[in-house]
Amino acid sequence: MFVTCQLALIRLFAATRKAAQEDITVQSHPPAMFIADSPGLDFINSIATPVDTPFDWIADGDGLLRWLAQAKLVRSDVLDELKARARPDELDDVAGQARDLREWFRGFVRKHMGKPLAPRALKELEPLNRLLESDQAFSRIVPHRHDDHDGFALERTRRWRSAETLLLPIGEAMARVVCEESFTDIKACEGPACTLMFADHTRARARRWCSMAICGNRAKQAAHRSRMKDKGGA
C-alpha cells in the first residue's frame, strides 16, 4: 500500500534542515519516515534526504531509541528501562553498530533487489545470522491484554540484558525482509535524489515513488514545467 507523508513533515524538515544534527533537540527532531511497507526496509530508510539535506534518525543513542519507539519494534517501557540503565556513550555505541548494520543491509538489498533471491545469497547473510543467534528470546503464557477477551495468550518476549539487545528486533525485521518479501518487488524510489526503498505490494506492482506527497509530486511538477516549456517553444 502507498503511505503518504503529511505536508507538515515537509515543512518541519525545511525549518530544521540547516541546523547541525548535534544542535537539534529531541523536540525538533522530525518524525521518522515509514513508507516502505516493511519494517526492515524502513530501517534502511532511517537516513534519507526528504528535502535538501540528509537526515539520520539514528545518529546517536537517543535517536535510535526514538526510531525504535516510532517503528513500534520495542515497547516504550523497555526503552525507558534500558535508557535508565545504560550510559549515554553505551547507547551511542549501539547506535553506531546499528548504522553499520543498516549500511551492510542496504548493500545486500541493492545487490539482490529486482530479481528472485538466490539460495547462494545465504552465505552473505552470515552477519545477520550471527546477530540473530545471540538472542535470548522466549515464550510465556500471559493474560490477554484486551479487556474484552478472557483467557490467556502466548507471548514472545526477550531478556533485555544490555543496550546491544536493541539490535535484535532490528535484525528480526531485516530477516523478515529476506524470508517474507519477494526481492523482485523491492524497489528504489525513482526520485532523482531520493535514496528511499520500499516493497511494492500494489496489485499491478506499479508503485514508483516513496510517497506521492514528496517525490511523486516533484515528478508531476517537473513534467508540468517541461510541458509548459515545450508549449512556449512551439
PDB file of C-alpha atoms in Angstrom:
ATOM      1  CA  MET A   1       0.000   0.000   0.000  1.00  0.00           C
ATOM      2  CA  PHE A   2       1.005   3.571  -0.512  1.00  0.00           C
ATOM      3  CA  VAL A   3       1.852   5.590   2.554  1.00  0.00           C
ATOM      4  CA  THR A   4       1.855   9.345   2.037  1.00  0.00           C
ATOM      5  CA  CYS A   5       3.696  11.883   4.161  1.00  0.00           C
ATOM      6  CA  GLN A   6       1.952  14.892   5.584  1.00  0.00           C
ATOM      7  CA  LEU A   7       2.846  18.370   4.363  1.00  0.00           C
ATOM      8  CA  ALA A   8       3.638  19.232   7.954  1.00  0.00           C
ATOM      9  CA  LEU A   9       6.545  16.802   7.821  1.00  0.00           C
ATOM     10  CA  ILE A  10       7.977  18.579   4.790  1.00  0.00           C
ATOM     11  CA  ARG A  11       7.638  21.948   6.489  1.00  0.00           C
ATOM     12  CA  LEU A  12       9.331  20.590   9.590  1.00  0.00           C
ATOM     13  CA  PHE A  13      12.270  19.376   7.528  1.00  0.00           C
ATOM     14  CA  ALA A  14      12.537  22.753   5.814  1.00  0.00           C
ATOM     15  CA  ALA A  15      12.619  24.507   9.180  1.00  0.00           C
ATOM     16  CA  THR A  16      15.342  22.284  10.631  1.00  0.00           C
ATOM     17  CA  ARG A  17      17.493  21.266   7.677  1.00  0.00           C
ATOM     18  CA  LYS A  18      20.121  23.990   8.249  1.00  0.00           C
ATOM     19  CA  ALA A  19      20.715  23.064  11.882  1.00  0.00           C
ATOM     20  CA  ALA A  20      23.619  20.775  12.676  1.00  0.00           C
ATOM     21  CA  GLN A  21      22.478  17.403  13.920  1.00  0.00           C
ATOM     22  CA  GLU A  22      24.234  17.791  17.248  1.00  0.00           C
ATOM     23  CA  ASP A  23      22.339  21.033  17.913  1.00  0.00           C
ATOM     24  CA  ILE A  24      18.877  19.639  17.217  1.00  0.00           C
ATOM     25  CA  THR A  25      16.854  18.957  20.352  1.00  0.00           C
ATOM     26  CA  VAL A  26      14.578  15.991  20.915  1.00  0.00           C
ATOM     27  CA  GLN A  27      11.529  18.187  20.329  1.00  0.00           C
ATOM     28  CA  SER A  28      12.771  19.457  16.958  1.00  0.00           C
ATOM     29  CA  HIS A  29      13.586  16.049  15.502  1.00  0.00           C
ATOM     30  CA  PRO A  30      11.172  15.347  12.653  1.00  0.00           C
ATOM     31  CA  PRO A  31       9.228  12.099  12.876  1.00  0.00           C
ATOM     32  CA  ALA A  32      10.816   9.185  11.076  1.00  0.00           C
ATOM     33  CA  MET A  33       9.501   8.135   7.678  1.00  0.00           C
ATOM     34  CA  PHE A  34       7.759   4.770   7.401  1.00  0.00           C
ATOM     35  CA  ILE A  35       6.900   4.432   3.735  1.00  0.00           C
ATOM     36  CA  ALA A  36       8.462   1.076   2.836  1.00  0.00           C
ATOM     37  CA  ASP A  37       5.560  -1.201   3.817  1.00  0.00           C
ATOM     38  CA  SER A  38       8.242  -3.319   5.512  1.00  0.00           C
ATOM     39  CA  PRO A  39       9.931  -2.533   8.859  1.00  0.00           C
ATOM     40  CA  GLY A  40      13.269  -3.921   7.685  1.00  0.00           C
ATOM     41  CA  LEU A  41      13.288  -1.616   4.674  1.00  0.00           C
ATOM     42  CA  ASP A  42      12.091   1.257   6.844  1.00  0.00           C
ATOM     43  CA  PHE A  43      15.263   0.715   8.853  1.00  0.00           C
ATOM     44  CA  ILE A  44      17.335   1.212   5.691  1.00  0.00           C
ATOM     45  CA  ASN A  45      15.348   4.421   5.203  1.00  0.00           C
ATOM     46  CA  SER A  46      16.325   5.714   8.660  1.00  0.00           C
ATOM     47  CA  ILE A  47      18.706   8.026   6.816  1.00  0.00           C
ATOM     48  CA  ALA A  48      17.182   9.981   3.955  1.00  0.00           C
ATOM     49  CA  THR A  49      17.050  13.295   2.119  1.00  0.00           C
ATOM     50  CA  PRO A  50      13.350  14.211   2.009  1.00  0.00           C
ATOM     51  CA  VAL A  51      14.057  17.900   1.344  1.00  0.00           C
ATOM     52  CA  ASP A  52      17.602  19.072   0.626  1.00  0.00           C
ATOM     53  CA  THR A  53      19.851  17.867   3.438  1.00  0.00           C
ATOM     54  CA  PRO A  54      20.411  14.255   4.550  1.00  0.00           C
ATOM     55  CA  PHE A  55      18.938  13.452   7.955  1.00  0.00           C
ATOM     56  CA  ASP A  56      19.939  10.426  10.042  1.00  0.00           C
ATOM     57  CA  TRP A  57      17.292   9.405  12.567  1.00  0.00           C
ATOM     58  CA  ILE A  58      19.729   7.082  14.377  1.00  0.00           C
ATOM     59  CA  ALA A  59      22.698   9.464  14.500  1.00  0.00           C
ATOM     60  CA  ASP A  60      23.090   8.841  18.239  1.00  0.00           C
ATOM     61  CA  GLY A  61      21.719   6.711  21.051  1.00  0.00           C
ATOM     62  CA  ASP A  62      18.716   8.918  21.744  1.00  0.00           C
ATOM     63  CA  GLY A  63      17.896   8.922  18.047  1.00  0.00           C
ATOM     64  CA  LEU A  64      17.985   5.124  17.970  1.00  0.00           C
ATOM     65  CA  LEU A  65      15.587   4.952  20.934  1.00  0.00           C
ATOM     66  CA  ARG A  66      13.198   7.385  19.239  1.00  0.00           C
ATOM     67  CA  TRP A  67      13.288   5.465  15.965  1.00  0.00           C
ATOM     68  CA  LEU A  68      12.627   2.113  17.675  1.00  0.00           C
ATOM     69  CA  ALA A  69       9.681   3.652  19.525  1.00  0.00           C
ATOM     70  CA  GLN A  70       8.201   5.176  16.364  1.00  0.00           C
ATOM     71  CA  ALA A  71       8.725   1.924  14.468  1.00  0.00           C
ATOM     72  CA  LYS A  72       6.985   0.050  17.314  1.00  0.00           C
ATOM     73  CA  LEU A  73       9.775  -2.522  17.361  1.00  0.00           C
ATOM     74  CA  VAL A  74      10.383  -2.134  21.106  1.00  0.00           C
ATOM     75  CA  ARG A  75       7.873  -1.274  23.824  1.00  0.00           C
ATOM     76  CA  SER A  76       8.260   2.156  25.395  1.00  0.00           C
ATOM     77  CA  ASP A  77       8.688   0.741  28.912  1.00  0.00           C
ATOM     78  CA  VAL A  78      11.606  -1.395  27.709  1.00  0.00           C
ATOM     79  CA  LEU A  79      13.224   1.606  26.038  1.00  0.00           C
ATOM     80  CA  ASP A  80      12.805   3.698  29.187  1.00  0.00           C
ATOM     81  CA  GLU A  81      14.359   0.978  31.327  1.00  0.00           C
ATOM     82  CA  LEU A  82      17.338   0.482  29.027  1.00  0.00           C
ATOM     83  CA  LYS A  83      17.934   4.224  28.801  1.00  0.00           C
ATOM     84  CA  ALA A  84      17.931   4.486  32.598  1.00  0.00           C
ATOM     85  CA  ARG A  85      20.425   1.626  32.945  1.00  0.00           C
ATOM     86  CA  ALA A  86      22.803   2.417  30.084  1.00  0.00           C
ATOM     87  CA  ARG A  87      25.443   5.113  29.884  1.00  0.00           C
ATOM     88  CA  PRO A  88      24.946   7.698  27.096  1.00  0.00           C
ATOM     89  CA  ASP A  89      28.176   6.604  25.411  1.00  0.00           C
ATOM     90  CA  GLU A  90      26.960   2.999  25.531  1.00  0.00           C
ATOM     91  CA  LEU A  91      23.778   3.898  23.672  1.00  0.00           C
ATOM     92  CA  ASP A  92      25.774   5.968  21.193  1.00  0.00           C
ATOM     93  CA  ASP A  93      27.999   2.947  20.545  1.00  0.00           C
ATOM     94  CA  VAL A  94      24.966   0.746  19.875  1.00  0.00           C
ATOM     95  CA  ALA A  95      23.617   3.406  17.505  1.00  0.00           C
ATOM     96  CA  GLY A  96      26.940   3.231  15.649  1.00  0.00           C
ATOM     97  CA  GLN A  97      26.573  -0.542  15.364  1.00  0.00           C
ATOM     98  CA  ALA A  98      23.025  -0.039  14.093  1.00  0.00           C
ATOM     99  CA  ARG A  99      24.259   2.353  11.397  1.00  0.00           C
ATOM    100  CA  ASP A 100      26.904  -0.176  10.317  1.00  0.00           C
ATOM    101  CA  LEU A 101      24.221  -2.873  10.198  1.00  0.00           C
ATOM    102  CA  ARG A 102      21.969  -0.593   8.171  1.00  0.00           C
ATOM    103  CA  GLU A 103      24.601   0.125   5.524  1.00  0.00           C
ATOM    104  CA  TRP A 104      25.563  -3.555   5.286  1.00  0.00           C
ATOM    105  CA  PHE A 105      21.901  -4.481   4.738  1.00  0.00           C
ATOM    106  CA  ARG A 106      21.429  -1.639   2.260  1.00  0.00           C
ATOM    107  CA  GLY A 107      24.267  -3.069   0.175  1.00  0.00           C
ATOM    108  CA  PHE A 108      22.781  -6.571   0.353  1.00  0.00           C
ATOM    109  CA  VAL A 109      19.305  -5.416  -0.682  1.00  0.00           C
ATOM    110  CA  ARG A 110      20.567  -3.209  -3.511  1.00  0.00           C
ATOM    111  CA  LYS A 111      22.666  -6.071  -4.837  1.00  0.00           C
ATOM    112  CA  HIS A 112      19.753  -8.509  -4.977  1.00  0.00           C
ATOM    113  CA  MET A 113      16.649  -6.333  -5.476  1.00  0.00           C
ATOM    114  CA  GLY A 114      14.646  -6.625  -8.680  1.00  0.00           C
ATOM    115  CA  LYS A 115      15.117 -10.371  -9.038  1.00  0.00           C
ATOM    116  CA  PRO A 116      14.404 -13.525  -7.011  1.00  0.00           C
ATOM    117  CA  LEU A 117      16.782 -14.038  -4.109  1.00  0.00           C
ATOM    118  CA  ALA A 118      19.040 -16.967  -4.997  1.00  0.00           C
ATOM    119  CA  PRO A 119      19.957 -19.690  -2.442  1.00  0.00           C
ATOM    120  CA  ARG A 120      23.647 -18.795  -2.736  1.00  0.00           C
ATOM    121  CA  ALA A 121      22.866 -15.465  -1.052  1.00  0.00           C
ATOM    122  CA  LEU A 122      22.664 -17.316   2.265  1.00  0.00           C
ATOM    123  CA  LYS A 123      26.430 -17.087   2.705  1.00  0.00           C
ATOM    124  CA  GLU A 124      26.229 -13.299   2.522  1.00  0.00           C
ATOM    125  CA  LEU A 125      23.700 -13.313   5.364  1.00  0.00           C
ATOM    126  CA  GLU A 126      26.149 -14.709   7.910  1.00  0.00           C
ATOM    127  CA  PRO A 127      26.485 -11.358   9.779  1.00  0.00           C
ATOM    128  CA  LEU A 128      22.713 -11.246  10.220  1.00  0.00           C
ATOM    129  CA  ASN A 129      22.539 -14.864  11.357  1.00  0.00           C
ATOM    130  CA  ARG A 130      25.256 -14.225  13.947  1.00  0.00           C
ATOM    131  CA  LEU A 131      23.190 -11.374  15.358  1.00  0.00           C
ATOM    132  CA  LEU A 132      20.025 -13.487  15.465  1.00  0.00           C
ATOM    133  CA  GLU A 133      21.862 -16.333  17.207  1.00  0.00           C
ATOM    134  CA  SER A 134      22.717 -14.021  20.110  1.00  0.00           C
ATOM    135  CA  ASP A 135      19.051 -13.549  21.011  1.00  0.00           C
ATOM    136  CA  GLN A 136      17.678 -14.747  24.344  1.00  0.00           C
ATOM    137  CA  ALA A 137      14.032 -14.674  23.377  1.00  0.00           C
ATOM    138  CA  PHE A 138      11.464 -16.967  24.955  1.00  0.00           C
ATOM    139  CA  SER A 139       7.723 -17.575  25.060  1.00  0.00           C
ATOM    140  CA  ARG A 140       5.456 -17.394  28.085  1.00  0.00           C
ATOM    141  CA  ILE A 141       1.756 -17.595  28.912  1.00  0.00           C
ATOM    142  CA  VAL A 142       0.209 -14.268  29.908  1.00  0.00           C
ATOM    143  CA  PRO A 143      -3.316 -12.877  30.387  1.00  0.00           C
ATOM    144  CA  HIS A 144      -4.901 -11.421  27.276  1.00  0.00           C
ATOM    145  CA  ARG A 145      -4.099  -7.728  27.054  1.00  0.00           C
ATOM    146  CA  HIS A 146      -7.578  -6.891  25.750  1.00  0.00           C
ATOM    147  CA  ASP A 147     -10.236  -6.346  28.395  1.00  0.00           C
ATOM    148  CA  ASP A 148     -12.945  -7.905  26.223  1.00  0.00           C
ATOM    149  CA  HIS A 149     -11.031 -11.169  25.797  1.00  0.00           C
ATOM    150  CA  ASP A 150     -10.898 -13.809  28.532  1.00  0.00           C
ATOM    151  CA  GLY A 151      -8.237 -16.451  28.944  1.00  0.00           C
ATOM    152  CA  PHE A 152      -4.561 -16.423  28.130  1.00  0.00           C
ATOM    153  CA  ALA A 153      -2.187 -15.754  25.266  1.00  0.00           C
ATOM    154  CA  LEU A 154       1.249 -16.992  24.291  1.00  0.00           C
ATOM    155  CA  GLU A 155       3.615 -14.025  24.302  1.00  0.00           C
ATOM    156  CA  ARG A 156       7.032 -13.903  22.680  1.00  0.00           C
ATOM    157  CA  THR A 157       9.489 -11.751  24.592  1.00  0.00           C
ATOM    158  CA  ARG A 158      13.219 -11.473  25.310  1.00  0.00           C
ATOM    159  CA  ARG A 159      15.629 -10.671  28.082  1.00  0.00           C
ATOM    160  CA  TRP A 160      16.831  -7.106  27.541  1.00  0.00           C
ATOM    161  CA  ARG A 161      20.168  -7.595  29.282  1.00  0.00           C
ATOM    162  CA  SER A 162      22.076  -4.711  27.706  1.00  0.00           C
ATOM    163  CA  ALA A 163      21.767  -1.847  25.244  1.00  0.00           C
ATOM    164  CA  GLU A 164      23.098  -4.124  22.493  1.00  0.00           C
ATOM    165  CA  THR A 165      19.903  -6.177  22.657  1.00  0.00           C
ATOM    166  CA  LEU A 166      18.235  -3.237  20.888  1.00  0.00           C
ATOM    167  CA  LEU A 167      19.838  -4.563  17.713  1.00  0.00           C
ATOM    168  CA  LEU A 168      17.847  -7.808  17.931  1.00  0.00           C
ATOM    169  CA  PRO A 169      14.399  -6.532  16.849  1.00  0.00           C
ATOM    170  CA  ILE A 170      16.137  -4.700  14.020  1.00  0.00           C
ATOM    171  CA  GLY A 171      17.796  -7.961  12.997  1.00  0.00           C
ATOM    172  CA  GLU A 172      14.428  -9.721  13.073  1.00  0.00           C
ATOM    173  CA  ALA A 173      12.880  -7.032  10.873  1.00  0.00           C
ATOM    174  CA  MET A 174      15.688  -7.423   8.338  1.00  0.00           C
ATOM    175  CA  ALA A 175      15.357 -11.214   8.462  1.00  0.00           C
ATOM    176  CA  ARG A 176      11.669 -10.892   7.601  1.00  0.00           C
ATOM    177  CA  VAL A 177      12.612  -8.903   4.512  1.00  0.00           C
ATOM    178  CA  VAL A 178      14.856 -11.778   3.438  1.00  0.00           C
ATOM    179  CA  CYS A 179      12.375 -14.537   4.268  1.00  0.00           C
ATOM    180  CA  GLU A 180       8.981 -12.973   3.588  1.00  0.00           C
ATOM    181  CA  GLU A 181       9.418 -10.364   0.861  1.00  0.00           C
ATOM    182  CA  SER A 182       9.852 -11.084  -2.824  1.00  0.00           C
ATOM    183  CA  PHE A 183      13.054  -9.302  -3.797  1.00  0.00           C
ATOM    184  CA  THR A 184      11.508  -8.868  -7.247  1.00  0.00           C
ATOM    185  CA  ASP A 185       9.096  -6.399  -5.639  1.00  0.00           C
ATOM    186  CA  ILE A 186      11.690  -4.394  -3.708  1.00  0.00           C
ATOM    187  CA  LYS A 187      12.278  -1.074  -5.434  1.00  0.00           C
ATOM    188  CA  ALA A 188      14.112   2.208  -5.042  1.00  0.00           C
ATOM    189  CA  CYS A 189      12.151   5.420  -5.397  1.00  0.00           C
ATOM    190  CA  GLU A 190      12.508   6.892  -8.887  1.00  0.00           C
ATOM    191  CA  GLY A 191      13.093  10.374  -7.496  1.00  0.00           C
ATOM    192  CA  PRO A 192      16.462  11.571  -8.899  1.00  0.00           C
ATOM    193  CA  ALA A 193      17.933  12.425  -5.492  1.00  0.00           C
ATOM    194  CA  CYS A 194      15.866  10.054  -3.353  1.00  0.00           C
ATOM    195  CA  THR A 195      17.500   7.145  -1.523  1.00  0.00           C
ATOM    196  CA  LEU A 196      14.338   5.580  -0.089  1.00  0.00           C
ATOM    197  CA  MET A 197      13.410   1.961  -0.780  1.00  0.00           C
ATOM    198  CA  PHE A 198      10.120   0.109  -0.456  1.00  0.00           C
ATOM    199  CA  ALA A 199       8.324  -3.173  -1.072  1.00  0.00           C
ATOM    200  CA  ASP A 200       5.807  -2.761  -3.880  1.00  0.00           C
ATOM    201  CA  HIS A 201       2.674  -4.559  -2.686  1.00  0.00           C
ATOM    202  CA  THR A 202       0.310  -2.855  -5.128  1.00  0.00           C
ATOM    203  CA  ARG A 203      -1.822  -5.179  -7.242  1.00  0.00           C
ATOM    204  CA  ALA A 204      -0.178  -4.158 -10.509  1.00  0.00           C
ATOM    205  CA  ARG A 205       3.273  -3.753  -8.918  1.00  0.00           C
ATOM    206  CA  ALA A 206       3.262  -0.255 -10.406  1.00  0.00           C
ATOM    207  CA  ARG A 207       4.453   1.809  -7.446  1.00  0.00           C
ATOM    208  CA  ARG A 208       7.234   4.226  -8.450  1.00  0.00           C
ATOM    209  CA  TRP A 209       7.630   6.720  -5.627  1.00  0.00           C
ATOM    210  CA  CYS A 210       8.460   6.687  -1.943  1.00  0.00           C
ATOM    211  CA  SER A 211       5.484   8.995  -1.474  1.00  0.00           C
ATOM    212  CA  MET A 212       3.200  10.877  -3.809  1.00  0.00           C
ATOM    213  CA  ALA A 213       3.415  13.801  -1.359  1.00  0.00           C
ATOM    214  CA  ILE A 214       7.152  14.151  -1.914  1.00  0.00           C
ATOM    215  CA  CYS A 215       8.815  12.586  -4.950  1.00  0.00           C
ATOM    216  CA  GLY A 216       5.589  11.852  -6.810  1.00  0.00           C
ATOM    217  CA  ASN A 217       4.566  15.491  -6.530  1.00  0.00           C
ATOM    218  CA  ARG A 218       8.022  16.667  -7.600  1.00  0.00           C
ATOM    219  CA  ALA A 219       7.812  14.467 -10.693  1.00  0.00           C
ATOM    220  CA  LYS A 220       4.392  15.885 -11.577  1.00  0.00           C
ATOM    221  CA  GLN A 221       5.685  19.431 -11.198  1.00  0.00           C
ATOM    222  CA  ALA A 222       8.745  18.670 -13.327  1.00  0.00           C
ATOM    223  CA  ALA A 223       6.562  17.122 -16.043  1.00  0.00           C
ATOM    224  CA  HIS A 224       4.267  20.154 -15.957  1.00  0.00           C
ATOM    225  CA  ARG A 225       7.196  22.559 -16.313  1.00  0.00           C
ATOM    226  CA  SER A 226       8.526  20.513 -19.203  1.00  0.00           C
ATOM    227  CA  ARG A 227       5.160  20.659 -20.992  1.00  0.00           C
ATOM    228  CA  MET A 228       4.920  24.415 -20.448  1.00  0.00           C
ATOM    229  CA  LYS A 229       8.443  24.851 -21.803  1.00  0.00           C
ATOM    230  CA  ASP A 230       7.621  22.783 -24.884  1.00  0.00           C
ATOM    231  CA  LYS A 231       4.480  24.825 -25.496  1.00  0.00           C
ATOM    232  CA  GLY A 232       6.401  28.051 -25.110  1.00  0.00           C
ATOM    233  CA  GLY A 233       8.980  26.950 -27.646  1.00  0.00           C
ATOM    234  CA  ALA A 234       6.418  25.774 -30.160  1.00  0.00           C
TER     235      ALA A 234
END
